[in-house]
Amino acid sequence: MSDLHPQTDDLHVRAATPGDLDAVLAFWKAAAEGTSISDDRSGVERLVARDPEALVLAERDGELVGTVIAGFDGWRCHLYRLAVHPGHRRRGVGSALLAAAEERFVRLGGRRGDAMVLDRNALAHHAWRAAGYAPEPQWSRWVKPLPAG
């Protein structure tokens, strides 16, 4: 995945590499809402090793300003960790990340994207709705933590 959306403001969207992982983890602490059970180096290493194009980064002038995980399991398209640095919000970063993720899904044969969005994150609700996503009230997320392997 090269620079998918070159823009005049020097926004560069690309797949993460193993060398980006520490910066991504630090970025999520500053820019992401909440934490995940997989927010550690080994969790992100597994993601990038298993699917090298799943973790998508946005950079502006060499600075990490946004991320999204665009996971495709062969059946469903899943979006996680859409995060934009507070100082770069409302400047097209989230839109560029979602466009790159959706292009990836289409290329892989995906038919519908779904996103994990915190119920309490009203700012995220606005961004997801603006991108054409909507909650499905008939579904709930059911989870079961698994033992460490």
PDB file of C-alpha atoms in Angstrom:
ATOM      1  CA  MET A   1       0.000   0.000   0.000  1.00  0.00           C
ATOM      2  CA  SER A   2       1.692   3.148  -1.179  1.00  0.00           C
ATOM      3  CA  ASP A   3       0.509   6.701  -0.744  1.00  0.00           C
ATOM      4  CA  LEU A   4      -3.140   6.114  -1.600  1.00  0.00           C
ATOM      5  CA  HIS A   5      -4.425   9.652  -1.234  1.00  0.00           C
ATOM      6  CA  PRO A   6      -1.814  12.258  -2.042  1.00  0.00           C
ATOM      7  CA  GLN A   7      -3.136  15.676  -1.109  1.00  0.00           C
ATOM      8  CA  THR A   8      -1.803  19.187  -1.211  1.00  0.00           C
ATOM      9  CA  ASP A   9      -1.420  19.196   2.575  1.00  0.00           C
ATOM     10  CA  ASP A  10       1.156  16.378   2.397  1.00  0.00           C
ATOM     11  CA  LEU A  11      -1.005  13.636   3.929  1.00  0.00           C
ATOM     12  CA  HIS A  12       0.549  10.230   3.276  1.00  0.00           C
ATOM     13  CA  VAL A  13      -1.472   7.028   3.893  1.00  0.00           C
ATOM     14  CA  ARG A  14       0.398   3.728   4.049  1.00  0.00           C
ATOM     15  CA  ALA A  15       0.535   0.322   5.690  1.00  0.00           C
ATOM     16  CA  ALA A  16       2.478   0.114   8.934  1.00  0.00           C
ATOM     17  CA  THR A  17       5.762  -1.739   9.100  1.00  0.00           C
ATOM     18  CA  PRO A  18       7.264  -3.517  12.110  1.00  0.00           C
ATOM     19  CA  GLY A  19       9.438  -0.439  12.670  1.00  0.00           C
ATOM     20  CA  ASP A  20       6.317   1.684  13.272  1.00  0.00           C
ATOM     21  CA  LEU A  21       4.875  -0.322  16.145  1.00  0.00           C
ATOM     22  CA  ASP A  22       6.318   1.574  19.119  1.00  0.00           C
ATOM     23  CA  ALA A  23       5.202   4.866  17.579  1.00  0.00           C
ATOM     24  CA  VAL A  24       1.711   3.446  16.971  1.00  0.00           C
ATOM     25  CA  LEU A  25       1.370   2.262  20.567  1.00  0.00           C
ATOM     26  CA  ALA A  26       2.484   5.666  21.883  1.00  0.00           C
ATOM     27  CA  PHE A  27       0.115   7.380  19.439  1.00  0.00           C
ATOM     28  CA  TRP A  28      -2.866   5.331  20.641  1.00  0.00           C
ATOM     29  CA  LYS A  29      -2.159   6.373  24.240  1.00  0.00           C
ATOM     30  CA  ALA A  30      -2.392  10.019  23.165  1.00  0.00           C
ATOM     31  CA  ALA A  31      -5.057   9.934  20.448  1.00  0.00           C
ATOM     32  CA  ALA A  32      -7.277   6.859  20.811  1.00  0.00           C
ATOM     33  CA  GLU A  33     -10.363   6.691  22.990  1.00  0.00           C
ATOM     34  CA  GLY A  34      -9.992   3.881  25.511  1.00  0.00           C
ATOM     35  CA  THR A  35      -7.659   0.920  25.430  1.00  0.00           C
ATOM     36  CA  SER A  36      -7.841  -2.575  24.050  1.00  0.00           C
ATOM     37  CA  ILE A  37      -6.705  -5.915  25.412  1.00  0.00           C
ATOM     38  CA  SER A  38      -4.344  -6.065  22.414  1.00  0.00           C
ATOM     39  CA  ASP A  39      -2.727  -2.657  22.949  1.00  0.00           C
ATOM     40  CA  ASP A  40       0.725  -4.060  23.523  1.00  0.00           C
ATOM     41  CA  ARG A  41       3.712  -4.699  21.319  1.00  0.00           C
ATOM     42  CA  SER A  42       3.091  -8.438  20.951  1.00  0.00           C
ATOM     43  CA  GLY A  43      -0.557  -7.866  19.981  1.00  0.00           C
ATOM     44  CA  VAL A  44       0.312  -5.357  17.285  1.00  0.00           C
ATOM     45  CA  GLU A  45       3.262  -7.476  16.091  1.00  0.00           C
ATOM     46  CA  ARG A  46       0.882 -10.417  15.574  1.00  0.00           C
ATOM     47  CA  LEU A  47      -1.491  -8.219  13.595  1.00  0.00           C
ATOM     48  CA  VAL A  48       1.205  -6.907  11.250  1.00  0.00           C
ATOM     49  CA  ALA A  49       2.816 -10.347  10.860  1.00  0.00           C
ATOM     50  CA  ARG A  50      -0.514 -12.001  10.018  1.00  0.00           C
ATOM     51  CA  ASP A  51      -1.847  -9.241   7.757  1.00  0.00           C
ATOM     52  CA  PRO A  52       0.824  -6.703   6.778  1.00  0.00           C
ATOM     53  CA  GLU A  53      -1.674  -4.278   5.177  1.00  0.00           C
ATOM     54  CA  ALA A  54      -4.252  -4.267   8.003  1.00  0.00           C
ATOM     55  CA  LEU A  55      -2.746  -1.470  10.100  1.00  0.00           C
ATOM     56  CA  VAL A  56      -3.046   1.721   8.065  1.00  0.00           C
ATOM     57  CA  LEU A  57      -1.227   4.900   9.060  1.00  0.00           C
ATOM     58  CA  ALA A  58      -1.675   8.525   8.061  1.00  0.00           C
ATOM     59  CA  GLU A  59       1.316  10.833   8.275  1.00  0.00           C
ATOM     60  CA  ARG A  60       1.611  14.534   7.694  1.00  0.00           C
ATOM     61  CA  ASP A  61       5.071  16.029   7.276  1.00  0.00           C
ATOM     62  CA  GLY A  62       6.537  12.779   8.649  1.00  0.00           C
ATOM     63  CA  GLU A  63       4.409  12.851  11.824  1.00  0.00           C
ATOM     64  CA  LEU A  64       1.945  10.060  12.646  1.00  0.00           C
ATOM     65  CA  VAL A  65      -1.481  11.739  12.712  1.00  0.00           C
ATOM     66  CA  GLY A  66      -3.923   8.846  12.328  1.00  0.00           C
ATOM     67  CA  THR A  67      -4.473   5.099  12.303  1.00  0.00           C
ATOM     68  CA  VAL A  68      -7.095   2.547  11.415  1.00  0.00           C
ATOM     69  CA  ILE A  69      -7.030  -1.237  11.496  1.00  0.00           C
ATOM     70  CA  ALA A  70      -8.759  -2.640   8.407  1.00  0.00           C
ATOM     71  CA  GLY A  71      -9.037  -6.351   9.104  1.00  0.00           C
ATOM     72  CA  PHE A  72     -10.505  -8.791   6.594  1.00  0.00           C
ATOM     73  CA  ASP A  73     -10.964 -12.410   7.573  1.00  0.00           C
ATOM     74  CA  GLY A  74     -12.155 -13.588   4.163  1.00  0.00           C
ATOM     75  CA  TRP A  75     -15.790 -13.168   5.197  1.00  0.00           C
ATOM     76  CA  ARG A  76     -16.209  -9.812   6.944  1.00  0.00           C
ATOM     77  CA  CYS A  77     -14.495  -6.428   6.845  1.00  0.00           C
ATOM     78  CA  HIS A  78     -13.765  -5.075  10.316  1.00  0.00           C
ATOM     79  CA  LEU A  79     -12.567  -1.591  11.279  1.00  0.00           C
ATOM     80  CA  TYR A  80     -10.851  -0.889  14.574  1.00  0.00           C
ATOM     81  CA  ARG A  81      -8.693   1.817  16.144  1.00  0.00           C
ATOM     82  CA  LEU A  82      -9.682   4.712  13.924  1.00  0.00           C
ATOM     83  CA  ALA A  83      -7.772   7.402  15.771  1.00  0.00           C
ATOM     84  CA  VAL A  84      -6.772  10.888  14.684  1.00  0.00           C
ATOM     85  CA  HIS A  85      -4.444  13.118  16.651  1.00  0.00           C
ATOM     86  CA  PRO A  86      -6.527  15.854  18.329  1.00  0.00           C
ATOM     87  CA  GLY A  87      -4.511  18.582  16.612  1.00  0.00           C
ATOM     88  CA  HIS A  88      -5.267  17.107  13.179  1.00  0.00           C
ATOM     89  CA  ARG A  89      -8.981  16.375  13.482  1.00  0.00           C
ATOM     90  CA  ARG A  90     -11.478  17.770  10.976  1.00  0.00           C
ATOM     91  CA  ARG A  91      -8.734  18.032   8.342  1.00  0.00           C
ATOM     92  CA  GLY A  92      -9.491  14.920   6.258  1.00  0.00           C
ATOM     93  CA  VAL A  93      -7.272  12.429   8.063  1.00  0.00           C
ATOM     94  CA  GLY A  94     -10.088  10.106   9.177  1.00  0.00           C
ATOM     95  CA  SER A  95     -11.734  10.299   5.762  1.00  0.00           C
ATOM     96  CA  ALA A  96      -8.473   9.402   4.018  1.00  0.00           C
ATOM     97  CA  LEU A  97      -7.905   6.464   6.378  1.00  0.00           C
ATOM     98  CA  LEU A  98     -11.428   5.129   5.850  1.00  0.00           C
ATOM     99  CA  ALA A  99     -11.143   5.550   2.086  1.00  0.00           C
ATOM    100  CA  ALA A 100      -7.906   3.527   2.120  1.00  0.00           C
ATOM    101  CA  ALA A 101      -9.516   0.844   4.303  1.00  0.00           C
ATOM    102  CA  GLU A 102     -12.586   0.625   2.074  1.00  0.00           C
ATOM    103  CA  GLU A 103     -10.432   0.422  -1.064  1.00  0.00           C
ATOM    104  CA  ARG A 104      -8.548  -2.452   0.564  1.00  0.00           C
ATOM    105  CA  PHE A 105     -11.782  -4.248   1.403  1.00  0.00           C
ATOM    106  CA  VAL A 106     -13.131  -3.886  -2.135  1.00  0.00           C
ATOM    107  CA  ARG A 107      -9.836  -5.146  -3.567  1.00  0.00           C
ATOM    108  CA  LEU A 108     -10.060  -8.221  -1.287  1.00  0.00           C
ATOM    109  CA  GLY A 109     -13.694  -8.925  -2.224  1.00  0.00           C
ATOM    110  CA  GLY A 110     -15.340  -7.498   0.883  1.00  0.00           C
ATOM    111  CA  ARG A 111     -18.967  -6.416   0.709  1.00  0.00           C
ATOM    112  CA  ARG A 112     -19.641  -4.484   3.905  1.00  0.00           C
ATOM    113  CA  GLY A 113     -17.482  -2.811   6.509  1.00  0.00           C
ATOM    114  CA  ASP A 114     -18.310  -2.806  10.178  1.00  0.00           C
ATOM    115  CA  ALA A 115     -16.733  -0.660  12.846  1.00  0.00           C
ATOM    116  CA  MET A 116     -16.145  -1.024  16.559  1.00  0.00           C
ATOM    117  CA  VAL A 117     -17.259   2.318  18.058  1.00  0.00           C
ATOM    118  CA  LEU A 118     -17.555   3.070  21.764  1.00  0.00           C
ATOM    119  CA  ASP A 119     -21.111   3.958  22.777  1.00  0.00           C
ATOM    120  CA  ARG A 120     -19.897   6.893  24.871  1.00  0.00           C
ATOM    121  CA  ASN A 121     -17.741   8.456  22.130  1.00  0.00           C
ATOM    122  CA  ALA A 122     -20.088  11.034  20.602  1.00  0.00           C
ATOM    123  CA  LEU A 123     -17.293  12.628  18.557  1.00  0.00           C
ATOM    124  CA  ALA A 124     -16.613   9.256  16.917  1.00  0.00           C
ATOM    125  CA  HIS A 125     -20.331   8.742  16.240  1.00  0.00           C
ATOM    126  CA  HIS A 126     -20.360  11.970  14.236  1.00  0.00           C
ATOM    127  CA  ALA A 127     -17.272  10.955  12.243  1.00  0.00           C
ATOM    128  CA  TRP A 128     -18.589   7.471  11.471  1.00  0.00           C
ATOM    129  CA  ARG A 129     -22.009   8.803  10.415  1.00  0.00           C
ATOM    130  CA  ALA A 130     -20.353  11.389   8.175  1.00  0.00           C
ATOM    131  CA  ALA A 131     -18.456   8.521   6.513  1.00  0.00           C
ATOM    132  CA  GLY A 132     -21.731   6.684   5.799  1.00  0.00           C
ATOM    133  CA  TYR A 133     -21.736   4.193   8.691  1.00  0.00           C
ATOM    134  CA  ALA A 134     -24.691   3.642  11.020  1.00  0.00           C
ATOM    135  CA  PRO A 135     -25.297   1.514  14.107  1.00  0.00           C
ATOM    136  CA  GLU A 136     -27.371  -1.632  13.765  1.00  0.00           C
ATOM    137  CA  PRO A 137     -29.560  -1.702  16.880  1.00  0.00           C
ATOM    138  CA  GLN A 138     -30.498  -5.350  16.384  1.00  0.00           C
ATOM    139  CA  TRP A 139     -26.885  -6.438  17.033  1.00  0.00           C
ATOM    140  CA  SER A 140     -24.813  -6.443  20.205  1.00  0.00           C
ATOM    141  CA  ARG A 141     -21.173  -7.284  20.645  1.00  0.00           C
ATOM    142  CA  TRP A 142     -20.622 -10.393  22.744  1.00  0.00           C
ATOM    143  CA  VAL A 143     -17.107 -11.052  24.027  1.00  0.00           C
ATOM    144  CA  LYS A 144     -15.204 -13.647  25.974  1.00  0.00           C
ATOM    145  CA  PRO A 145     -11.586 -13.039  26.951  1.00  0.00           C
ATOM    146  CA  LEU A 146      -9.395 -15.981  25.998  1.00  0.00           C
ATOM    147  CA  PRO A 147      -6.511 -17.367  28.056  1.00  0.00           C
ATOM    148  CA  ALA A 148      -3.071 -16.166  26.974  1.00  0.00           C
ATOM    149  CA  GLY A 149      -1.443 -18.584  24.588  1.00  0.00           C
TER     150      GLY A 149
END
